[in-house]
Amino acid sequence: MLSRPLRAIASAFALCAALGASAATVTSVTIEGPSTIDLQNSTSVQYTVIAHWSDATTTDVTQEANWNVTTGSILSVVAGGTVIASGVGTEAISAYFLPPEGGYFNPTKSVSVTAGTPPAWQAVSLFCVFEDTSGFPAQQLERIFVGPMGDAVPACGAKIVMGNKAVNRLQVIDLRTRTVVGSAPLSSEPRRMRAVPGTTMLLVAVGASQVARVDLATGATAYASVSGTIRDIAPGEPGEAMILHSPTSNPYFDTWVAVLDLATMTVLADRELPQHGGLIDYDPAGNRLFLGSTNLSPSSLSRLSYAPASRTFALDQYRWNAGGGGSDLSLSPDGSRLAFADGSGNGSDYAIHDLVASNLDSRRGRWKTGPYPRAVGFRHDGLKVIATSYDSLIEFDAGRHVVERSWPMDSSDDPVCSYTGHVGPQRAKYSPSGRFAYSTYPCDSAGYYSVVDMVALGNPTPPSSPPAVPATGLAFTCSTEDPGALPAQTPVRLPVEPVNDIVPACHGRVVLAASGSNRVVSLDARTGTVIGSVPLSASPQRLSRLNGSSIHFARLDAMRVARVDPVAGTASYIEIEGEVSGIVEGAPGQVFVVFRVPGSLDPGDRVAVLDAASGARLGTGQLAAKGGLLQYDAVARRLFQSDEESLPAPLVRYGYEPSTFVHRTAALDEPRWRRPGP
């Protein structure tokens, strides 16, 4: 399909050709489409613009017109003539068109919005092992415009269950036909929605302080109330739900959880939490509640244990600096990892953090979305992650943190409307079978209409597991080198994927920290041929090779380092209890890994001393300053440290005792301040 600018150009050529052939001119322009929209039974309605020529012919110029509405409070119109209703009443739509012979036309059409009889409820299921994706373009993003959405949950059969705020109803939308096929009334405006696994129940926050339990098989609804304002909902223990709410008008510092009995819809307990937040998820297998703050920088995460007998919570772990502008929280199906969308990133860290659920200070890696990560969801088997950023829907391999597929969520045909955190939530979800991926979000600044972006993925893909390829002929010791066909004294540029670091080898070969595919790649620079590859679990940031060896220690975008041998094609991992800032070969047989524990107030970093041969931890030392720029003098047993992120930067020299793993600041070496550099 041609993009809108290309279609406009093609249409202009066609119009000019018609004008040249017949000397006909545009005499009038009309908007064609229904005069009435049923708010209860429509998602969106397509209108067209028709140019009428003096020779009695007509041309569809819908894509070339600029659309508008009178006020936008009842109707919204987007590029291409799609109209969405959000209230009852009458409003005019208009289309501004410039004909090829000059001048302009601006036809209008009055459209009345009525509230007809809604359809009866249609039973939907949230469990299926297969879904038919025929009729949808494979691997292409389809955009469906709908009314103002509180939230949405994917169902089987290319359907979603949506809370429509214009009519205060729960609607079943068939995305294949783009029609409302089922509807159930709610007592007030729908907001947050969560399905209860293993049941037909859907929980919906209604208005400020009500929770609706909806039976998706029948549409039957029951209600419970909590005090104040509901902020989030999560299924709890079997037969229970957790309702996060703020009884007062200070939601950031007034956080309670009501434990709800789903059978009777009564509150069993209401507990104030020791920390604050606006996002929750619950692990019934481990009796753990996860709490995250929203739209704050820094954003915090808490893990609380839950005692089902007494229905009480105890704080197990609190991390005050888990990210910036937290926007979504999702627990993996096996409860082992917690995805936290770092919405603002403080200007640099635009990613979704993959945290160890049992230790929120431990990060396995990051799913890098670019600005601005908004929403995240796991596939039912936990092997893939679907996420949204400012302008893209992205699928990652969960284990290796690499992008597998991505789709732009804005185009020349439609307005950019994905960054709407101030209007309402975004969601990124797989369908129950994993054969569709969805993103849902309010679209305009007032929240009068919303968007469902969907992709027919087809059969669920397996984990990303590229084979390790040993680097044949890779050597790091040589007295002479063969330049091959490389021209003497002439720079040669090779196109490669994004690279964070490079280690030279003999005979024009190099080892690359390839951050695009999360691999250590061996490349013959003379021919541009990849001669070896070792896949990693996270993005490699820096490489440090041991002298006289092919072993490289890689600093990863995770709280671990990798011990990589590109010649053997192997990698192993060493867990580190903090963010690694630097690696350097230390005393004979040792490697120093400098790191900082999250939230630490220590003035200096820590250093893990590893056995170079096995990667085993030998000991841990404390440094006087921060920084990952490191050099070690094995003869004098001195470690030099600086910091590439500070200006001015410290320059510190330490004495080192290999037998006790102690780094002491040399007696005459107070920190010297210098500009950072290599």
XYZ file of C-alpha atoms in Angstrom:
678
model
C 0.000 0.000 0.000
C 1.291 3.463 -0.871
C 1.943 5.894 1.966
C -0.273 8.943 2.235
C 2.253 11.320 0.587
C 2.778 8.882 -2.288
C -0.959 8.435 -2.699
C -1.367 12.212 -2.703
C 1.293 12.562 -5.385
C -0.235 9.784 -7.468
C -3.681 11.319 -7.067
C -2.334 14.742 -8.020
C -0.785 13.296 -11.182
C -4.069 11.572 -11.988
C -6.009 14.772 -11.402
C -3.590 16.799 -13.496
C -3.731 14.193 -16.261
C -7.521 14.358 -16.207
C -7.399 18.136 -16.236
C -4.979 18.210 -19.165
C -6.957 15.662 -21.144
C -10.388 17.187 -20.728
C -9.785 20.684 -19.300
C -12.372 19.704 -16.679
C -12.433 21.522 -13.358
C -13.706 20.632 -9.906
C -17.148 22.152 -9.470
C -18.006 20.850 -6.009
C -16.746 18.604 -3.212
C -18.973 16.568 -0.905
C -18.518 14.435 2.191
C -20.164 11.041 1.831
C -21.153 8.838 4.751
C -23.919 8.223 7.277
C -25.721 11.127 8.911
C -26.193 9.177 12.133
C -23.763 7.186 14.299
C -24.933 4.766 16.980
C -22.686 5.278 19.986
C -23.610 1.911 21.505
C -22.870 -0.220 18.461
C -19.987 1.358 16.553
C -16.242 1.562 16.980
C -15.543 4.054 14.192
C -17.172 5.111 10.902
C -15.436 5.769 7.589
C -16.317 8.914 5.600
C -15.107 9.837 2.114
C -14.560 13.070 0.192
C -15.744 13.091 -3.423
C -14.638 15.702 -5.974
C -17.254 16.394 -8.678
C -15.880 17.527 -12.045
C -17.363 19.708 -14.753
C -17.406 16.730 -17.140
C -19.768 14.858 -14.758
C -17.034 12.507 -13.447
C -16.088 12.049 -9.791
C -12.848 11.328 -7.922
C -12.295 10.031 -4.407
C -9.971 12.545 -2.726
C -10.438 11.319 0.856
C -6.715 10.899 1.492
C -5.856 14.334 0.116
C -8.316 16.247 2.314
C -7.546 17.799 5.684
C -10.256 16.778 8.142
C -11.669 18.685 11.076
C -14.617 18.791 13.485
C -16.472 21.705 15.036
C -15.474 21.206 18.683
C -14.206 17.621 19.057
C -16.292 17.051 22.181
C -18.733 14.656 20.465
C -16.867 13.539 17.359
C -13.193 13.013 16.580
C -11.841 12.658 13.053
C -8.413 11.415 12.003
C -6.514 11.470 8.730
C -8.270 9.436 6.077
C -11.798 10.299 7.229
C -12.230 7.905 10.155
C -14.731 9.354 12.635
C -15.095 8.221 16.254
C -18.027 9.185 18.482
C -17.629 9.892 22.188
C -20.943 11.508 23.151
C -24.583 11.993 22.184
C -25.472 15.075 20.160
C -24.835 16.687 16.792
C -21.579 17.991 15.401
C -20.235 18.906 11.973
C -17.222 17.365 10.269
C -15.392 19.205 7.501
C -12.803 18.406 4.833
C -10.504 21.056 3.346
C -9.467 20.213 -0.240
C -7.262 22.063 -2.754
C -8.127 21.201 -6.373
C -5.342 21.165 -9.002
C -6.654 24.234 -10.829
C -6.401 26.372 -7.665
C -8.825 27.659 -5.053
C -10.201 25.469 -2.290
C -13.310 23.626 -1.118
C -14.325 23.095 2.500
C -17.502 20.979 2.592
C -19.174 20.149 5.893
C -21.532 17.406 7.002
C -23.715 17.356 10.085
C -23.572 14.079 11.983
C -25.952 13.114 14.801
C -24.789 10.684 17.478
C -27.494 8.607 19.151
C -27.437 5.976 21.864
C -29.250 3.005 20.393
C -29.961 -0.382 21.942
C -26.657 -2.057 22.813
C -26.091 -5.674 21.773
C -26.554 -8.444 24.295
C -23.481 -9.815 26.009
C -21.375 -12.237 23.967
C -19.412 -14.822 25.943
C -15.654 -14.605 25.505
C -12.788 -16.743 26.728
C -9.380 -15.736 28.002
C -7.874 -19.189 27.471
C -7.112 -20.788 24.123
C -4.151 -22.653 22.681
C -4.887 -21.650 19.089
C -6.322 -18.598 17.324
C -7.089 -18.179 13.655
C -5.030 -15.311 12.218
C -6.348 -15.658 8.663
C -7.777 -12.486 7.194
C -5.156 -10.335 8.900
C -1.972 -9.305 7.080
C 0.859 -11.348 8.580
C 3.404 -9.423 10.635
C 1.817 -6.063 9.803
C 0.399 -3.577 12.267
C -3.324 -2.935 11.913
C -4.866 0.140 13.556
C -8.431 0.205 14.852
C -9.952 3.404 16.250
C -12.432 3.026 19.103
C -14.187 5.220 21.628
C -12.682 6.577 24.856
C -11.118 3.587 26.591
C -10.580 3.029 30.284
C -8.655 -0.194 29.706
C -8.787 -3.339 27.584
C -8.020 -7.046 27.957
C -7.279 -9.359 24.981
C -9.621 -12.317 24.535
C -9.571 -15.336 22.231
C -10.607 -15.124 18.603
C -9.151 -11.694 17.746
C -11.432 -9.978 20.261
C -10.808 -7.535 23.074
C -12.916 -6.680 26.093
C -12.892 -2.906 26.416
C -14.168 -0.491 29.032
C -15.893 2.284 27.061
C -16.039 5.510 29.076
C -18.463 7.193 26.666
C -21.283 4.753 27.474
C -20.012 3.293 30.799
C -20.189 -0.222 29.461
C -17.979 -3.223 29.000
C -17.846 -4.002 25.276
C -16.659 -7.021 23.324
C -14.962 -5.768 20.147
C -14.476 -8.169 17.252
C -11.321 -6.807 15.649
C -11.832 -8.926 12.558
C -15.044 -7.071 11.713
C -14.294 -3.981 13.840
C -17.739 -4.127 15.408
C -19.219 -4.196 18.902
C -20.576 -7.735 19.321
C -21.357 -7.742 23.049
C -22.050 -5.220 25.780
C -22.715 -5.132 29.528
C -23.607 -2.067 31.636
C -21.399 -0.729 34.423
C -22.412 1.558 37.265
C -19.909 4.269 36.327
C -16.867 5.017 34.185
C -14.618 1.953 33.656
C -10.948 2.251 34.505
C -8.295 -0.392 35.323
C -9.124 -3.968 34.281
C -7.487 -7.280 35.245
C -8.461 -10.853 34.411
C -8.401 -13.508 37.125
C -6.353 -16.465 35.810
C -8.101 -19.815 35.643
C -11.575 -18.286 35.905
C -14.103 -16.439 33.744
C -13.871 -13.397 36.023
C -12.759 -9.933 34.971
C -12.136 -7.226 37.564
C -12.901 -3.629 36.570
C -12.255 -0.472 38.584
C -15.455 1.546 38.166
C -15.572 5.230 39.005
C -13.278 6.313 41.818
C -13.855 3.614 44.401
C -15.898 0.665 43.074
C -14.689 -2.699 41.797
C -16.867 -4.706 39.432
C -16.565 -8.477 39.076
C -17.801 -9.413 35.611
C -18.489 -12.980 34.510
C -17.179 -13.107 30.936
C -19.394 -16.093 30.193
C -22.650 -14.321 31.044
C -21.908 -10.614 31.509
C -23.290 -10.757 35.065
C -21.795 -8.080 37.318
C -21.329 -7.661 41.074
C -19.752 -4.742 42.948
C -17.658 -3.905 45.992
C -16.469 -0.557 47.305
C -13.260 0.687 48.903
C -12.409 4.074 50.351
C -10.883 6.884 48.339
C -9.471 6.291 44.850
C -8.533 2.977 43.266
C -5.068 3.044 41.696
C -4.568 -0.549 40.537
C -5.949 -4.085 40.762
C -4.263 -7.485 40.876
C -5.563 -11.038 41.325
C -4.462 -12.302 44.720
C -4.688 -15.638 46.485
C -7.193 -18.106 44.958
C -10.621 -16.533 45.354
C -9.197 -13.151 46.334
C -8.072 -9.890 44.697
C -5.786 -7.066 45.794
C -7.184 -3.539 45.367
C -4.596 -0.762 45.604
C -6.262 2.468 46.731
C -5.628 5.800 48.420
C -8.253 6.748 51.041
C -7.240 10.420 51.024
C -6.447 12.958 48.334
C -2.688 12.356 48.618
C -2.187 9.237 46.474
C 1.616 9.342 46.396
C 1.917 9.035 50.160
C -1.255 7.217 51.181
C -1.215 3.641 49.901
C -3.537 0.864 51.075
C -4.441 -2.587 49.804
C -7.937 -3.982 50.289
C -8.145 -7.791 50.153
C -11.374 -8.659 48.338
C -13.310 -11.931 48.540
C -14.381 -12.606 44.957
C -17.251 -14.941 45.831
C -19.073 -12.520 48.137
C -17.480 -9.255 46.921
C -16.719 -8.213 50.472
C -13.521 -6.624 51.774
C -11.776 -9.135 54.044
C -9.015 -6.775 55.180
C -7.741 -3.283 54.395
C -4.064 -2.669 55.163
C -1.892 0.403 54.891
C 1.381 -0.420 53.154
C 4.748 0.726 54.543
C 5.757 2.113 51.139
C 3.917 3.919 48.395
C 3.111 3.358 44.737
C 0.489 3.165 42.019
C 1.271 -0.200 40.351
C 0.901 -3.698 41.783
C 1.262 -7.312 40.759
C 0.955 -10.429 42.886
C 2.700 -13.805 42.937
C 0.348 -16.368 44.540
C 2.975 -19.109 44.466
C 5.368 -17.079 46.596
C 2.790 -14.981 48.496
C 4.542 -11.823 47.291
C 3.081 -8.432 46.411
C 5.109 -6.119 44.164
C 4.500 -2.380 44.389
C 5.877 0.268 42.036
C 5.592 4.027 41.963
C 4.320 5.829 38.868
C 5.351 9.057 37.162
C 7.957 9.840 39.807
C 11.686 10.234 39.319
C 13.273 8.290 40.836
C 10.636 5.570 40.891
C 10.660 2.992 43.657
C 9.871 -0.716 43.845
C 8.857 -2.729 46.887
C 8.418 -6.426 47.534
C 6.094 -7.389 50.366
C 5.316 -10.803 51.755
C 1.652 -11.621 52.332
C 0.350 -13.865 55.116
C -2.947 -15.356 53.861
C -4.082 -16.446 57.342
C -3.873 -12.979 58.912
C -4.103 -11.072 55.598
C -1.191 -8.863 56.555
C 1.778 -7.527 54.611
C 5.425 -7.212 55.610
C 8.056 -5.260 53.693
C 10.824 -7.570 52.481
C 12.701 -5.233 50.161
C 12.549 -1.595 49.114
C 14.500 -0.059 46.233
C 14.107 3.692 46.013
C 15.950 4.140 42.695
C 14.502 1.440 40.436
C 14.036 3.868 37.522
C 12.574 7.190 36.489
C 8.939 7.807 35.608
C 7.712 4.258 36.202
C 4.771 3.508 33.919
C 4.064 -0.247 33.995
C 4.818 -3.345 36.019
C 4.488 -6.979 34.960
C 5.403 -10.232 36.696
C 6.521 -13.131 34.507
C 4.236 -16.191 34.397
C 6.662 -18.243 36.515
C 7.058 -15.417 39.047
C 10.848 -15.273 38.650
C 11.278 -11.900 36.969
C 9.699 -8.481 37.236
C 9.475 -6.132 34.246
C 9.443 -2.445 35.184
C 8.965 0.185 32.473
C 11.264 3.138 33.104
C 9.112 5.742 31.407
C 11.357 8.826 31.473
C 14.766 7.299 32.005
C 16.073 10.591 33.398
C 17.054 11.415 29.841
C 19.271 8.389 29.177
C 17.969 5.054 30.419
C 15.068 4.402 28.058
C 14.458 0.757 28.831
C 12.303 -1.796 30.577
C 14.250 -3.331 33.426
C 14.350 -7.113 33.827
C 14.662 -7.548 37.582
C 15.008 -10.713 39.638
C 11.742 -10.969 41.555
C 13.443 -12.396 44.639
C 16.017 -9.580 44.683
C 14.966 -6.242 43.222
C 18.577 -5.036 43.351
C 19.557 -7.689 40.798
C 19.010 -6.917 37.133
C 19.251 -9.606 34.445
C 19.273 -7.061 31.653
C 17.126 -4.469 29.943
C 14.716 -4.562 27.065
C 15.790 -1.389 25.295
C 12.796 0.290 23.687
C 14.192 3.779 23.136
C 12.143 6.827 24.232
C 9.752 6.404 25.942
C 8.931 2.948 27.324
C 5.284 2.879 28.346
C 3.911 -0.650 28.695
C 5.107 -4.250 28.919
C 3.619 -7.743 28.960
C 4.931 -11.322 28.943
C 3.745 -14.034 26.582
C 1.878 -16.856 28.343
C 5.025 -19.035 28.360
C 7.317 -16.211 29.514
C 9.657 -16.618 26.534
C 8.800 -13.338 24.814
C 8.038 -9.784 25.892
C 5.846 -7.280 24.067
C 6.389 -3.592 24.847
C 5.593 -0.101 23.638
C 7.707 3.007 23.394
C 6.788 6.509 22.221
C 6.314 5.349 18.653
C 6.816 1.572 18.372
C 5.380 -1.797 19.305
C 8.346 -4.095 19.983
C 8.752 -7.820 20.612
C 11.825 -8.981 22.531
C 13.305 -12.336 23.329
C 12.812 -12.411 27.090
C 16.008 -14.290 27.912
C 18.499 -12.579 25.589
C 16.920 -9.092 25.661
C 17.229 -8.674 21.894
C 14.650 -7.075 19.616
C 13.043 -9.734 17.434
C 10.375 -7.686 15.672
C 9.102 -4.127 15.824
C 6.377 -2.058 14.198
C 6.026 1.745 14.051
C 2.871 2.970 15.760
C 2.720 6.203 13.789
C 2.679 6.755 10.051
C 1.929 9.368 7.453
C -1.654 8.095 7.383
C -2.423 8.560 11.062
C -1.586 11.115 13.735
C 1.172 10.407 16.209
C -0.810 9.737 19.356
C 1.120 7.105 21.281
C 2.589 9.305 24.021
C -0.457 9.882 26.174
C 0.518 8.966 29.704
C -1.239 12.075 31.026
C -4.538 10.925 29.508
C -4.682 7.256 30.441
C -2.767 4.000 30.562
C -1.137 2.192 27.724
C -1.199 -1.589 27.583
C 1.025 -4.002 25.695
C -0.363 -7.534 25.716
C -0.317 -10.834 23.886
C -3.548 -12.608 23.079
C -4.170 -15.740 25.183
C -2.540 -18.027 22.598
C 0.299 -15.617 21.808
C -0.700 -15.414 18.128
C -1.675 -11.750 18.296
C 0.045 -8.790 19.937
C -1.839 -5.680 21.011
C -1.174 -2.156 22.139
C -4.059 -0.061 23.443
C -4.004 3.576 24.488
C -5.967 6.858 24.515
C -5.059 8.837 21.434
C -5.898 12.538 21.646
C -5.005 14.970 24.408
C -8.560 15.052 25.752
C -9.039 11.273 25.674
C -12.106 11.382 23.408
C -10.992 8.368 21.408
C -8.523 5.509 21.644
C -6.447 3.210 19.484
C -5.992 -0.549 19.287
C -2.846 -1.505 17.407
C -2.698 -5.210 16.621
C -0.298 -7.545 14.831
C -1.074 -11.079 13.671
C 2.127 -12.827 14.752
C 1.223 -16.354 13.718
C 2.598 -19.357 15.581
C 4.516 -18.422 18.748
C 8.236 -18.266 18.066
C 10.767 -20.218 20.140
C 13.443 -18.596 22.308
C 16.191 -16.764 20.471
C 19.158 -19.158 20.531
C 21.641 -18.399 17.767
C 24.414 -20.997 17.650
C 27.831 -20.267 19.096
C 30.460 -20.300 16.362
C 34.093 -20.757 17.489
C 36.393 -18.238 15.827
C 38.735 -20.302 13.679
C 42.184 -18.792 13.219
C 41.712 -16.108 15.878
C 45.002 -15.381 17.660
C 46.268 -12.660 19.976
C 50.016 -13.354 19.876
C 51.974 -12.692 16.689
C 55.333 -11.196 15.648
C 54.203 -10.366 12.104
C 50.764 -9.880 10.617
C 49.197 -10.568 7.242
C 47.280 -7.478 6.048
C 45.611 -9.400 3.232
C 44.132 -7.128 0.592
C 43.871 -4.085 2.872
C 45.421 -1.038 1.175
C 48.440 0.395 2.971
C 47.975 3.655 4.865
C 44.352 3.921 3.736
C 41.353 3.874 6.083
C 38.760 1.210 5.314
C 35.195 1.510 6.613
C 33.205 -1.654 7.296
C 29.432 -1.629 7.889
C 28.691 -3.462 11.147
C 25.888 -3.545 13.686
C 26.082 -1.237 16.743
C 29.292 -1.950 18.663
C 30.243 -0.854 22.183
C 33.865 -2.029 22.320
C 36.598 -3.587 20.192
C 39.633 -5.783 20.980
C 42.310 -6.128 18.250
C 43.641 -9.574 17.337
C 46.322 -10.729 14.892
C 46.104 -10.558 11.096
C 43.443 -7.879 10.785
C 40.948 -9.651 13.006
C 39.004 -7.976 15.818
C 36.615 -9.003 18.603
C 33.528 -6.805 18.887
C 31.037 -6.182 21.687
C 28.002 -6.244 19.379
C 25.148 -4.539 21.227
C 22.605 -4.887 18.430
C 22.448 -8.683 18.595
C 23.883 -9.138 22.134
C 26.877 -11.155 20.959
C 30.648 -11.172 21.063
C 31.527 -11.231 17.370
C 34.899 -12.092 15.812
C 35.425 -10.272 12.524
C 38.076 -10.514 9.836
C 38.406 -6.824 9.002
C 40.369 -7.605 5.832
C 37.333 -9.190 4.198
C 34.448 -8.024 6.409
C 33.652 -11.672 7.207
C 32.283 -12.791 10.566
C 34.484 -15.710 11.635
C 32.971 -16.382 15.064
C 30.078 -15.512 17.342
C 29.149 -16.088 20.988
C 25.541 -15.143 21.966
C 25.083 -13.487 25.360
C 22.141 -12.989 27.712
C 22.403 -9.179 27.663
C 24.058 -6.370 25.749
C 27.885 -6.325 26.055
C 29.200 -2.902 27.048
C 32.975 -3.345 27.432
C 35.529 -6.110 26.795
C 38.688 -6.811 28.783
C 41.030 -9.523 27.445
C 43.417 -11.406 29.714
C 47.050 -11.108 28.653
C 48.377 -14.203 26.905
C 44.895 -15.680 26.623
C 41.805 -15.647 24.417
C 39.579 -15.185 27.494
C 37.583 -11.935 27.553
C 35.602 -10.599 30.482
C 32.570 -8.666 29.235
C 30.717 -6.010 31.194
C 27.056 -6.553 30.395
C 23.994 -4.369 30.604
C 23.053 -6.433 33.634
C 24.257 -7.170 37.156
C 26.578 -9.870 35.905
C 29.716 -10.220 33.835
C 30.412 -12.785 31.144
C 33.592 -14.820 30.797
C 33.833 -15.329 27.040
C 36.268 -17.381 24.980
C 35.635 -16.482 21.310
C 38.106 -19.132 20.132
C 36.212 -21.904 21.925
C 32.829 -20.241 21.330
C 31.843 -20.419 25.009
C 30.455 -18.049 27.638
C 29.751 -18.349 31.340
C 28.337 -15.811 33.781
C 29.299 -14.417 37.166
C 26.571 -12.717 39.191
C 27.489 -9.329 40.671
C 25.440 -7.673 43.391
C 25.521 -4.238 41.798
C 25.878 -2.173 38.637
C 29.245 -2.972 37.069
C 31.233 0.108 36.003
C 34.587 -1.406 35.035
C 36.683 -4.566 34.624
C 40.461 -4.903 34.562
C 42.960 -7.735 34.798
C 44.479 -7.560 38.266
C 47.125 -9.542 40.094
C 48.296 -12.707 38.285
C 45.318 -15.030 37.938
C 42.835 -12.411 39.139
C 40.287 -10.045 37.591
C 38.897 -6.926 39.271
C 35.229 -6.044 38.724
C 34.279 -2.618 40.085
C 30.589 -2.202 40.927
C 28.153 -0.208 42.998
C 25.308 -1.668 45.051
C 21.943 -0.035 44.147
C 21.013 2.621 46.670
C 24.403 2.498 48.385
C 25.492 5.666 50.195
C 29.134 4.594 50.329
C 31.461 7.274 48.926
C 33.312 4.671 46.892
C 32.614 1.629 44.738
C 33.240 -1.970 45.648
C 35.505 -4.345 43.787
C 34.893 -8.067 43.282
C 38.079 -10.112 42.918
C 37.510 -13.061 40.552
C 39.591 -16.073 39.700
C 40.560 -15.524 36.064
C 40.531 -19.230 35.199
C 37.147 -20.171 36.655
C 35.365 -16.870 37.311
C 34.880 -17.842 40.959
C 34.627 -15.015 43.508
C 37.774 -14.817 45.621
C 36.895 -11.791 47.691
C 35.409 -8.293 47.793
C 37.136 -4.991 48.522
C 36.059 -1.419 49.137
C 37.368 1.567 47.160
C 37.558 5.185 48.262
C 36.086 6.681 45.081
C 33.649 5.944 42.271
C 34.546 5.126 38.691
C 35.074 2.394 36.125
C 38.196 3.657 34.345
C 40.795 1.225 35.650
C 44.422 0.238 35.137
C 46.482 -2.180 37.219
C 50.244 -2.276 37.660
C 51.004 -5.916 38.471
C 54.666 -5.235 39.271
C 54.035 -2.522 41.852
C 50.641 -3.938 42.865
C 48.855 -0.644 42.232
C 45.321 -0.023 40.983
C 44.495 3.283 39.299
C 40.870 4.457 39.212
C 39.021 7.332 37.572
C 35.445 8.058 36.501
C 34.329 8.793 32.934
C 30.973 10.159 34.105
C 32.240 12.905 36.437
C 33.635 16.308 35.589
C 36.035 16.919 37.158
C 36.896 13.265 37.794
C 38.814 11.649 40.657
C 42.181 10.015 40.007
C 43.091 7.606 42.777
C 45.969 5.164 43.276
C 45.548 2.158 45.541
C 47.966 -0.337 46.931
C 46.742 -3.947 46.663
C 47.412 -7.019 48.771
C 46.588 -10.131 46.646
C 46.388 -12.507 49.581
C 43.739 -10.518 51.478
C 42.042 -8.834 48.480
C 42.350 -5.446 50.222
C 42.736 -2.224 48.193
C 44.259 0.524 50.304
C 44.547 4.122 49.222
C 48.283 4.807 49.031
C 49.532 6.988 51.872
C 50.424 9.963 49.691
C 47.657 9.504 47.160
C 44.713 11.588 48.172
C 42.198 11.791 45.297
C 43.527 14.021 42.519
C 40.906 15.707 40.389
C 41.322 15.481 36.624
C 39.190 15.567 33.522
C 37.848 12.099 32.695
C 39.476 10.221 29.859
C 40.929 6.857 28.908
